[in-house]
Amino acid sequence: KAGVTQTPRYLIKTRGQQVTLSCSPISGHRSVSWYQQTPGQGLQFLFEYFSETQRNKGNFPGRFSGRQFSNSRSEMNVSTLELGDSALYLCASRETVEAFFGQGTRLTVV
Amino acid sequence: AQTVTQSQPEMSVQEAETVTLSCTYDTSESDYYLFWYKQPPSRQMILVIRQEAYKQQNATENRFSVNFQKAAKSFSLKISDSQLGDAAMYFCAYSPDRGSTLGRLYFGRGTQLTVWP
């Protein structure tokens, strides 16, 4: 069974640009969650999607958005990038208790 | 509000020795799950062990075991016979049990474990 796939692995963007990150969950998993990881704030929850519906949302500004497709693949979008958005973005796939994580997308905003 | 606290930012252990990582959490829920995740330099989070709150028996997975004290809201991880490959950041995490729907994960700030040869 293939694991959770996040693309791209690394990304460099300029302030003010927008970015889209992708996550393909494990086959059969309907829940996809996104987390932002930074040295200063640790792991912060962004949002969770289940069967194409956003079920839970963290405390992030509206510049952060996401969606989930019928095949459970998920994308998150960050508009008007700020330097503080530089982080590792982790996606987690879940169907039962255990969450499986991808390798993350390292976003650098310059 | 659910919070997870790891009071040890860094720990170190000699190879083959035993080390215990601490975690406390706060919740008003009665049904939930607790996890320890490991994040090596590759950055991929790997589940080490999990504990269901309704189970009194402490979970074990080979060299990894937990001490779950529900009344004290404490969930420590013991690593026995430490190996160089155990060096990583360890995160304690909590997830409420919402029945058919799964709650989000709440993470602690992590404990960086160094293993000395």
Coordinates of C-alpha atoms in Angstrom, one line a residue:
Chain A
K1 CA 0.0 0.0 0.0
A2 CA 1.5 3.3 -1.0
G3 CA 2.0 5.9 1.8
V4 CA 1.0 9.5 2.0
T5 CA 2.5 11.5 -0.8
Q6 CA 3.0 15.2 -0.6
T7 CA 4.2 17.3 -3.5
P8 CA 6.3 19.2 -4.0
R9 CA 8.9 18.4 -1.4
Y10 CA 10.5 21.8 -1.5
L11 CA 9.3 25.1 -2.6
I12 CA 10.7 28.6 -2.6
K13 CA 8.3 31.5 -3.2
T14 CA 8.5 35.3 -3.0
R15 CA 6.5 37.4 -0.6
G16 CA 3.0 38.2 -2.0
Q17 CA 2.8 35.2 -4.2
Q18 CA 0.5 32.3 -3.7
V19 CA 1.2 28.6 -3.4
T20 CA -0.7 25.3 -3.7
L21 CA 0.5 22.2 -1.9
S22 CA -0.9 18.7 -2.7
C23 CA -1.5 15.6 -0.6
S24 CA -2.5 12.2 -1.8
P25 CA -3.7 10.1 1.2
I26 CA -3.4 6.3 1.6
S27 CA -5.9 4.6 -0.6
G28 CA -9.2 4.2 1.2
H29 CA -8.5 6.9 3.8
R30 CA -11.2 9.6 3.7
S31 CA -9.7 12.0 6.3
V32 CA -6.9 14.4 5.4
S33 CA -5.5 16.9 7.9
W34 CA -2.9 19.6 7.4
Y35 CA -0.4 20.9 10.0
Q36 CA 2.2 23.7 9.9
Q37 CA 5.5 23.0 11.7
T38 CA 7.9 25.8 12.7
P39 CA 10.7 25.9 15.3
G40 CA 8.9 28.7 17.1
Q41 CA 5.3 27.5 17.2
G42 CA 5.8 23.7 16.9
L43 CA 3.0 21.8 15.2
Q44 CA -0.1 23.8 14.5
F45 CA -3.3 22.4 13.1
L46 CA -4.6 24.0 9.9
F47 CA -7.7 22.1 8.9
E48 CA -9.2 18.6 8.4
Y49 CA -11.2 17.4 5.5
F50 CA -13.4 14.3 5.5
S51 CA -15.2 13.1 2.3
E52 CA -14.7 16.5 0.6
T53 CA -16.1 18.5 3.6
Q54 CA -14.0 20.7 5.9
R55 CA -14.7 19.2 9.3
N56 CA -12.4 21.2 11.5
K57 CA -10.3 24.4 11.2
G58 CA -7.4 25.8 13.2
N59 CA -6.7 29.3 14.1
F60 CA -5.1 30.6 10.9
P61 CA -6.0 33.6 8.7
G62 CA -8.2 33.3 5.7
R63 CA -5.2 33.3 3.5
F64 CA -4.9 29.6 4.3
S65 CA -7.5 27.5 2.5
G66 CA -7.9 24.0 1.4
R67 CA -10.1 21.5 -0.4
Q68 CA -10.6 17.8 -0.9
F69 CA -11.5 16.1 -4.1
S70 CA -13.7 13.1 -4.6
N71 CA -10.7 10.8 -4.7
S72 CA -9.7 12.1 -1.2
R73 CA -6.7 14.0 -2.6
S74 CA -6.3 17.3 -0.8
E75 CA -4.8 20.7 -1.7
M76 CA -4.0 23.6 0.5
N77 CA -3.5 27.1 -0.8
V78 CA -1.8 30.0 0.8
S79 CA -2.3 33.4 -0.8
T80 CA -0.3 36.6 -0.3
L81 CA 2.6 34.8 1.2
E82 CA 4.4 36.3 4.2
L83 CA 7.9 35.5 5.5
G84 CA 6.3 33.9 8.5
D85 CA 4.6 31.3 6.3
S86 CA 8.0 29.6 5.9
A87 CA 7.5 26.2 7.4
L88 CA 7.2 22.5 7.0
Y89 CA 3.7 21.6 6.0
L90 CA 2.6 18.1 6.9
C91 CA -0.3 16.2 5.7
A92 CA -1.9 13.3 7.7
S93 CA -4.1 10.6 6.3
R94 CA -6.5 8.8 8.5
E95 CA -9.4 6.3 8.3
T96 CA -9.4 4.9 11.8
V97 CA -7.4 5.7 14.9
E98 CA -3.9 6.0 13.5
A99 CA -2.8 9.0 11.4
F100 CA -0.2 8.4 8.8
F101 CA 2.0 11.4 7.7
G102 CA 3.6 12.4 4.5
Q103 CA 7.2 13.6 4.3
G104 CA 6.0 17.2 4.2
T105 CA 6.5 20.2 1.9
R106 CA 9.2 22.6 3.0
L107 CA 8.1 26.1 2.0
T108 CA 10.5 28.9 2.1
V109 CA 9.2 32.5 1.5
V110 CA 11.9 35.0 0.6
Chain B
A1 CA -9.3 23.3 25.8
Q2 CA -7.1 20.3 25.1
T3 CA -3.4 20.9 25.6
V4 CA -0.4 18.6 25.6
T5 CA 2.7 19.5 27.5
Q6 CA 6.2 18.0 27.1
S7 CA 8.4 19.5 29.8
Q8 CA 11.7 18.1 28.5
P9 CA 12.9 19.9 25.4
E10 CA 16.0 17.7 25.2
M11 CA 17.0 14.4 26.6
S12 CA 20.0 12.2 26.1
V13 CA 20.8 8.5 26.7
Q14 CA 23.6 6.1 26.3
E15 CA 23.2 3.3 23.8
A16 CA 21.6 0.2 25.4
E17 CA 20.3 2.2 28.3
T18 CA 16.8 3.2 29.2
V19 CA 15.2 6.6 28.9
T20 CA 11.8 8.0 29.8
L21 CA 10.1 10.9 28.1
S22 CA 7.4 12.8 29.9
C23 CA 4.0 14.1 28.7
T24 CA 1.0 15.5 30.4
Y25 CA -2.3 16.6 28.8
D26 CA -5.4 18.4 29.8
T27 CA -8.9 17.4 28.6
S28 CA -12.4 17.2 29.8
E29 CA -13.2 14.3 27.5
S30 CA -13.5 10.8 28.9
D31 CA -12.8 9.0 25.6
Y32 CA -9.6 9.7 23.7
Y33 CA -6.4 8.4 22.3
L34 CA -2.8 9.2 23.1
F35 CA 0.1 8.7 20.8
W36 CA 3.9 9.0 20.7
Y37 CA 5.2 10.0 17.3
K38 CA 8.9 10.0 16.3
Q39 CA 10.3 12.5 13.8
P40 CA 13.8 11.7 12.6
P41 CA 15.9 14.1 10.5
S42 CA 14.0 12.9 7.4
R43 CA 11.0 14.9 8.9
Q44 CA 8.5 12.2 8.4
M45 CA 6.3 11.6 11.5
I46 CA 6.2 7.9 12.4
L47 CA 3.8 6.4 15.0
V48 CA 5.7 4.8 17.8
I49 CA 2.9 3.7 20.1
R50 CA -0.7 4.5 20.9
Q51 CA -2.9 4.1 24.0
E52 CA -6.7 4.1 24.2
A53 CA -7.9 5.9 27.2
Y54 CA -10.5 3.2 28.1
K55 CA -7.8 0.6 28.4
Q56 CA -6.1 0.3 31.8
Q57 CA -3.3 -1.8 30.5
N58 CA -0.3 0.1 29.4
A59 CA 0.6 -0.3 25.7
T60 CA 3.9 -1.9 24.7
E61 CA 5.6 -2.2 21.3
N62 CA 8.9 -4.1 21.5
R63 CA 11.4 -1.8 23.2
F64 CA 8.8 1.0 23.6
S65 CA 6.3 1.1 26.5
V66 CA 4.1 3.7 28.1
N67 CA 3.0 4.6 31.6
F68 CA -0.5 5.9 31.3
Q69 CA -1.9 7.5 34.4
K70 CA -5.4 8.6 33.4
A71 CA -6.3 10.4 36.7
A72 CA -3.1 12.3 36.6
K73 CA -3.4 12.9 32.9
S74 CA 0.1 11.7 32.4
F75 CA 1.5 9.6 29.5
S76 CA 5.2 8.9 29.5
L77 CA 7.2 6.9 27.0
K78 CA 9.9 4.5 28.1
I79 CA 12.5 3.4 25.5
S80 CA 14.5 0.3 26.6
D81 CA 17.8 -0.8 25.2
S82 CA 18.2 2.5 23.3
Q83 CA 19.7 2.3 19.8
L84 CA 21.4 5.0 17.7
G85 CA 18.4 4.9 15.4
D86 CA 16.1 6.0 18.2
A87 CA 17.6 9.5 18.0
A88 CA 14.9 11.8 16.9
M89 CA 12.3 14.4 18.0
Y90 CA 9.5 12.7 19.9
F91 CA 6.0 14.2 20.0
C92 CA 3.3 13.3 22.4
A93 CA -0.2 13.7 20.8
Y94 CA -3.8 13.5 21.9
S95 CA -6.9 12.9 19.9
P96 CA -10.5 12.9 21.2
D97 CA -12.6 9.9 20.3
R98 CA -15.7 11.2 18.5
G99 CA -17.1 7.8 17.6
S100 CA -17.7 7.7 13.8
T101 CA -15.8 10.9 13.2
L102 CA -12.2 11.3 14.2
G103 CA -11.0 14.3 16.2
R104 CA -7.9 16.3 15.2
L105 CA -4.5 15.7 16.8
Y106 CA -3.1 18.0 19.5
F107 CA 0.7 17.9 19.7
G108 CA 3.2 18.7 22.4
R109 CA 6.2 20.8 21.6
G110 CA 8.4 17.8 21.3
T111 CA 11.5 16.3 23.1
Q112 CA 14.7 16.0 21.1
L113 CA 16.3 12.7 22.0
T114 CA 20.1 12.2 21.5
V115 CA 21.6 8.7 21.8
W116 CA 25.3 8.5 22.6
P117 CA 27.4 5.5 21.4

